[in-house]
Coordinates of C-alpha atoms in Angstrom, one line a residue:
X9 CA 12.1 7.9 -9.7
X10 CA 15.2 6.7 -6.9
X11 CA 16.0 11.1 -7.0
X12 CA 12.1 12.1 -6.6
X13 CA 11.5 9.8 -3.5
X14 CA 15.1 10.6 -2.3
X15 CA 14.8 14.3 -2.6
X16 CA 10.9 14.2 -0.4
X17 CA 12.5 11.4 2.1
X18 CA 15.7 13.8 2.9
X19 CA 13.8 17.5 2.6
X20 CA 12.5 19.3 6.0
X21 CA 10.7 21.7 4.0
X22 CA 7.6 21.1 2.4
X23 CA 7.9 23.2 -0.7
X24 CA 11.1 20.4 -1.6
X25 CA 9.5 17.2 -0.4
X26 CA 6.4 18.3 -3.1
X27 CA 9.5 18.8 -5.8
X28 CA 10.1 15.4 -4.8
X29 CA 6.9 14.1 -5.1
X30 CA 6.4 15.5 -8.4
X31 CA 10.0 14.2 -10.2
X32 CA 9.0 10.7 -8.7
X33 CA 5.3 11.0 -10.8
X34 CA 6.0 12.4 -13.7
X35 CA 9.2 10.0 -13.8
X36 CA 7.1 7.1 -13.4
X37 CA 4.5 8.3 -16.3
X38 CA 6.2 6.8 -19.4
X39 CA 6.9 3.5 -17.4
X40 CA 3.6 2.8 -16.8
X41 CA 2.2 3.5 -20.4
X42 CA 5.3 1.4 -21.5
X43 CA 2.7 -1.3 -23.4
X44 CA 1.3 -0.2 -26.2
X45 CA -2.1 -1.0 -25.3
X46 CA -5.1 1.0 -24.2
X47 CA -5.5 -0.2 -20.7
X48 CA -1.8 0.9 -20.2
X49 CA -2.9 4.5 -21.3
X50 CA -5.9 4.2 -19.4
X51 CA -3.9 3.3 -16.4
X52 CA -1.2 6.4 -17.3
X53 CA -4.3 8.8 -17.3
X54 CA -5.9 7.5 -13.9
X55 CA -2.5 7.6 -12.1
X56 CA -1.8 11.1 -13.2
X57 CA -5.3 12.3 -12.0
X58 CA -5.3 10.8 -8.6
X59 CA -1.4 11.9 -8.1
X60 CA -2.1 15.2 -9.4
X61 CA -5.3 15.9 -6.8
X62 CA -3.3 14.6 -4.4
X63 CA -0.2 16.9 -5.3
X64 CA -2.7 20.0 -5.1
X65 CA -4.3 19.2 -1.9
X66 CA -0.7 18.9 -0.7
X67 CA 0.4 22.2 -1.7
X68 CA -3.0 23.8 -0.6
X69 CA -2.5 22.1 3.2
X70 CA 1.4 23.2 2.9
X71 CA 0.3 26.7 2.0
X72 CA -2.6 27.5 4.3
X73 CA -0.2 26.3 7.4
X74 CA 2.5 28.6 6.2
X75 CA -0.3 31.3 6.1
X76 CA -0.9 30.6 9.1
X77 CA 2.6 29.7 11.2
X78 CA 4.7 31.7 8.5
X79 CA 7.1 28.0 8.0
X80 CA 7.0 26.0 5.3
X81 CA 8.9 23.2 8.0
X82 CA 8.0 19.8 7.6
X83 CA 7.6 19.1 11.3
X84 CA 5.9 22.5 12.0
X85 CA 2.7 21.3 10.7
X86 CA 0.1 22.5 13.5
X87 CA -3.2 23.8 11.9
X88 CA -5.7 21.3 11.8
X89 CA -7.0 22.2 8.7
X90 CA -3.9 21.6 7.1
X91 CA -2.8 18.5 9.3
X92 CA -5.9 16.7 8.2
X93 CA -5.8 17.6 4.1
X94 CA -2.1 16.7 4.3
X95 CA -3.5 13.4 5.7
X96 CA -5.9 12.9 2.9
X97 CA -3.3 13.7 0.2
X98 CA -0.4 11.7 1.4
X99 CA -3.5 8.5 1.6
X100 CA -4.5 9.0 -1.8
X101 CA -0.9 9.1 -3.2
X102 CA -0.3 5.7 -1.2
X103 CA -3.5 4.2 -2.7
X104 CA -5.3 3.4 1.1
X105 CA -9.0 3.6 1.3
X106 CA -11.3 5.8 0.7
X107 CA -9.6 6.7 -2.2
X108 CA -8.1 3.7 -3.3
X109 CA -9.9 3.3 -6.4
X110 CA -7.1 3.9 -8.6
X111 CA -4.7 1.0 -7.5
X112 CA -6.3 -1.8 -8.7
X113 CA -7.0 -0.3 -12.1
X114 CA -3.6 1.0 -12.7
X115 CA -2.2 -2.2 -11.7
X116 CA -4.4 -4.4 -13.5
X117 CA -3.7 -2.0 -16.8
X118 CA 0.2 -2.2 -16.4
X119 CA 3.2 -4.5 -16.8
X120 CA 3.9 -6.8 -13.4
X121 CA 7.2 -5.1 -13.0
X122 CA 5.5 -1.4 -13.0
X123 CA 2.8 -3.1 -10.2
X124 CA 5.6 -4.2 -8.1
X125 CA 6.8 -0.7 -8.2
X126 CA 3.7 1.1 -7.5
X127 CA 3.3 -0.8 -4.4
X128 CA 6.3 -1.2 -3.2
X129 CA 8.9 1.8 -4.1
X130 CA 6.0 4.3 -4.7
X131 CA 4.8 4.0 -1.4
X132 CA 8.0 5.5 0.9
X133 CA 8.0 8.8 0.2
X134 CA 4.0 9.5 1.2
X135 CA 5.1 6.9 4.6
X136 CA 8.0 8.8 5.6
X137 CA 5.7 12.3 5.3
X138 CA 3.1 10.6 7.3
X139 CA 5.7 9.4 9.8
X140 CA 7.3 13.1 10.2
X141 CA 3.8 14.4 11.2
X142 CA 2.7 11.7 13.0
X143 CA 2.4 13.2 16.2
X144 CA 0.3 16.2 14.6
X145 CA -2.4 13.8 12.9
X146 CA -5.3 13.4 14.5
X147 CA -5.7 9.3 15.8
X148 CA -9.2 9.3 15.3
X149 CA -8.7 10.1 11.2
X150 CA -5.7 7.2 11.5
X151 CA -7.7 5.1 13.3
X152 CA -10.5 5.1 11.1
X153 CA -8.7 5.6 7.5
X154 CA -6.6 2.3 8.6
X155 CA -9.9 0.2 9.4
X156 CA -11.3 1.5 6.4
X157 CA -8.3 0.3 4.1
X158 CA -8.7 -2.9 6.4
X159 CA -12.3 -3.7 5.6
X160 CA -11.7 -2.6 1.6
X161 CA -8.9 -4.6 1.1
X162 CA -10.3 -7.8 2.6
X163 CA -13.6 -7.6 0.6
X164 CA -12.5 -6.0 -2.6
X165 CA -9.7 -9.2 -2.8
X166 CA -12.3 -12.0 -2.3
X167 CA -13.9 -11.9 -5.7
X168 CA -10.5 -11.6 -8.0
X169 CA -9.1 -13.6 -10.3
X170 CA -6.6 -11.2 -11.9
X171 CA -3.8 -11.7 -9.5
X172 CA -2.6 -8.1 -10.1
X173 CA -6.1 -6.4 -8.6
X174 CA -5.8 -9.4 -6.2
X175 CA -2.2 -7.6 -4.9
X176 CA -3.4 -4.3 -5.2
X177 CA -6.6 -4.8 -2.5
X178 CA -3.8 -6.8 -0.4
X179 CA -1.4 -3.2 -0.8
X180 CA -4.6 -1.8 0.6
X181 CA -5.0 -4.4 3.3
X182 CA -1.5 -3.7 4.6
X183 CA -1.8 -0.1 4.2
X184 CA -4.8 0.0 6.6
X185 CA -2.6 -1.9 9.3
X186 CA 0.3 0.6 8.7
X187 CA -2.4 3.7 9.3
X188 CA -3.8 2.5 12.0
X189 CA -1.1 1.6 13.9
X190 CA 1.0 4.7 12.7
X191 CA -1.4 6.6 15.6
X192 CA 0.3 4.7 18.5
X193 CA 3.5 3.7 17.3
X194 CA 5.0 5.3 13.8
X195 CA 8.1 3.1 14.1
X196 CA 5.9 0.0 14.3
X197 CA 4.2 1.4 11.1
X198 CA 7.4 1.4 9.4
X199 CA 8.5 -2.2 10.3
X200 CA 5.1 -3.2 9.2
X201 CA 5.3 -1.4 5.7
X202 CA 8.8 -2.8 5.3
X203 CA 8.1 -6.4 6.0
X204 CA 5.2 -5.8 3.4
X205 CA 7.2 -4.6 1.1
X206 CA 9.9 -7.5 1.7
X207 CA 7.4 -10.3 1.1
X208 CA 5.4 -8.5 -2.2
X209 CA 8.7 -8.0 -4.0
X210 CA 9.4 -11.5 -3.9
X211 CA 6.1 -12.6 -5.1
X212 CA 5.6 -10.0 -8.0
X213 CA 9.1 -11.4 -8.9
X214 CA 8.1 -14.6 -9.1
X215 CA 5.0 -14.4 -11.0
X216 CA 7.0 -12.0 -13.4
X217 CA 9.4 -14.9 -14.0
X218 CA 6.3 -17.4 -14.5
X219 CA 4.3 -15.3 -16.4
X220 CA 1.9 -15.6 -14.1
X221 CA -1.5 -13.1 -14.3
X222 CA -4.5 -15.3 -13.4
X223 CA -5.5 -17.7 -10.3
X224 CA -5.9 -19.9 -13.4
X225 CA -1.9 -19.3 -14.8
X226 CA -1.1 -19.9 -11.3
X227 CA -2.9 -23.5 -11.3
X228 CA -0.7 -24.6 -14.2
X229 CA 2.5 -23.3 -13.0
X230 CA 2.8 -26.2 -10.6
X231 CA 4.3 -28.4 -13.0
X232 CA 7.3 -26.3 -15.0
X233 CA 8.1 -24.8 -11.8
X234 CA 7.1 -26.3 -8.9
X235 CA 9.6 -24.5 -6.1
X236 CA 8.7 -21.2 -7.6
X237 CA 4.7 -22.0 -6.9
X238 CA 5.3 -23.3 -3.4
X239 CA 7.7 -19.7 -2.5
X240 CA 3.9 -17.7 -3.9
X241 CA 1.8 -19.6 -1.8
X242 CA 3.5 -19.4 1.3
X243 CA 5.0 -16.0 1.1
X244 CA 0.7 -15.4 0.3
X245 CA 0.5 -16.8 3.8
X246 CA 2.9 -14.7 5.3
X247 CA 1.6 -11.3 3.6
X248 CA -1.6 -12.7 5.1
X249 CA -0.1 -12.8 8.9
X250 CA -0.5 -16.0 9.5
X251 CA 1.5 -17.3 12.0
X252 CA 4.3 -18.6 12.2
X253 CA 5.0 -16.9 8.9
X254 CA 7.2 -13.3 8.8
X255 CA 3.8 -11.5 8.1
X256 CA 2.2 -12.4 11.5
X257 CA 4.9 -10.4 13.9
X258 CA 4.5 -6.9 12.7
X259 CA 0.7 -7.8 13.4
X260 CA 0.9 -9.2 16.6
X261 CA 2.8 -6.6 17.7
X262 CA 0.2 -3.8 16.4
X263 CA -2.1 -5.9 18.1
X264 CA -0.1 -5.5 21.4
X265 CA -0.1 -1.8 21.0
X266 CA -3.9 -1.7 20.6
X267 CA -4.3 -3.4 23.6
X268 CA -1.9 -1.9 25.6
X269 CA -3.7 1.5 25.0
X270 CA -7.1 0.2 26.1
X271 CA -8.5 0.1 22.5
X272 CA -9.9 -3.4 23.2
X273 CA -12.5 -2.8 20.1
X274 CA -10.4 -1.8 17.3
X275 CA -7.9 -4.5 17.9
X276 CA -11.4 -6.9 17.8
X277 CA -12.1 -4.9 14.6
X278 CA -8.5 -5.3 13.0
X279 CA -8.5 -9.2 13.7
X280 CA -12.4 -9.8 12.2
X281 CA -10.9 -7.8 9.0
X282 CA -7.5 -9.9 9.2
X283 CA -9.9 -12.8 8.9
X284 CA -11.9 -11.5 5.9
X285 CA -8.5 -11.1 3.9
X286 CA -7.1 -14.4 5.1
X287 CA -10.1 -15.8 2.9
X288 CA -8.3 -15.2 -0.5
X289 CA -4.9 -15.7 0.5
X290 CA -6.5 -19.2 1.8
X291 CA -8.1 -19.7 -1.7
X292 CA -5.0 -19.0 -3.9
X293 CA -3.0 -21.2 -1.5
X294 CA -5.5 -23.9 -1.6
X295 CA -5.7 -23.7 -5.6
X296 CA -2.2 -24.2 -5.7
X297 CA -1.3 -26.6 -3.4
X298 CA -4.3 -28.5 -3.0
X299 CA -5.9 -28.5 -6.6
X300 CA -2.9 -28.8 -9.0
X301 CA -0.1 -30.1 -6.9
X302 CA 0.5 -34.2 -8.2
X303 CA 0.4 -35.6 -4.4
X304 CA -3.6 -35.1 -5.2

């Protein structure tokens, strides 16, 4: 898995960074279907699909520009055609919206340890692609895919109880904010993915150590390990960006960007989605602190 994403993060050519791509899946295959259960192999299947698609729409994008420019270079990706299916793949290897559908199941049908590596680890070889052709992507298709993934992950998180789904639709959340922003400023879209991935790690950690799956694990917790419940439901905060937690600067600072570029109305949008996810970080926090703590 650590050579696959190596080999794609360090190739300039496109035909190696797929190599790469495919190593890391087909590495991380028997890892996911490591429980013996049916949901595990239901989660194998679904991750293999979606990867694979997204694998073949990255070698027909890859192809058609060499067609057409005669390079297979990384950074010599100029035809639209193949800017904007590269695009789509490298979104639906990452899991953002609209073709997200897979995270949350996969997740959900895996061990805690596998989630936190699917979200985390998973993630930077399709981000340092997306950052190499940043400046040939179309900002509308950002613009829009990282709203999208905004509006998704903030709706889809409200109604879970499974805190693994619940993490996935945040991923998703946090992934719309690194799209979005990786229009303007791709170096701001890499801080923000790698404060993300800083906070979740702890967390996933954390409720590894607890065996913690359910909002309604989590409301027990409080009273074997009560430090260890306090670090979830702040570092919830933070991945929320609320200030003054860690989570809120790479968001301000996207926010900045927006404005500073006269986009006025998506930066409105982005904040009225921000809201809408804040709701179900709010609720875990408030179960745990609130509902089970002793002070109560």
């Amino acid at each position: 898995i650590i050579m696959g994403t190596i080999m794609t993060m360090s190739s300039s050519n496109w035909l190696m960074a797929w190599i790469g791509l495919e190593l890391n899946m087909l590495a991380i295959l028997p890892i996911i279907s490591k429980p013996k259960t049916t949901r595990a192999s239901e989660a194998t299947i679904k991750y293999f699909l979606t990867q694979a698609i997204a694998s073949a729409m990255m070698l027909l994008s890859s192809t058609t520009n060499a067609w057409q420019t005669g390079s297979w270079d990384i950074l010599e990706l100029k035809n639209k055609f193949s800017t904007t299916i590269m695009t789509l793949s490298l979104m639906m290897k990452m899991g953002a919206a609209p073709i997200h559908f897979w995270l949350p199941e996969v997740l959900q049908g895996t061990t805690l340890q596998t989630a936190l590596l699917i979200t985390t680890w998973q993630k930077l070889a399709p981000i340092s692609l997306m950052y190499m052709i940043s400046n040939n992507i179309q900002p509308a298709l950002l613009m829009s895919a990282g709203i999208l993934s905004m509006i998704v992950g903030g709706l889809g998180g409200i109604n879970q109880t499974q805190l693994r789904k619940t993490m996935a639709y945040s991923s998703i959340n946090n992934l719309g904010w690194t799209i979005m922003i990786m229009a303007l400023s791709p170096n701001l879209a890499v801080m923000n993915i790698f404060i993300y991935m800083i906070m979740t790690t702890p967390i996933f950690l954390m409720m590894t150590s607890t065996s913690t799956k359910t909002l309604q694990n989590l409301t027990t917790t409080w009273t074997t390990s009560t430090a260890t419940t306090l670090s979830i439901a702040l570092l919830m905060l933070s991945t929320s960006g609320l200030p003054p937690f860690t989570g809120f600067l790479p968001k301000m600072l996207a926010l900045n960007e927006l404005i500073t570029q006269k986009l006025t109305t998506l930066a409105t949008l982005a904040i009225m989605t921000s809201l809408v996810s804040l709701l179900f970080y709010l609720r875990i926090t408030y179960l745990i602190m609130v509902l089970t703590s002793p002070m109560t």
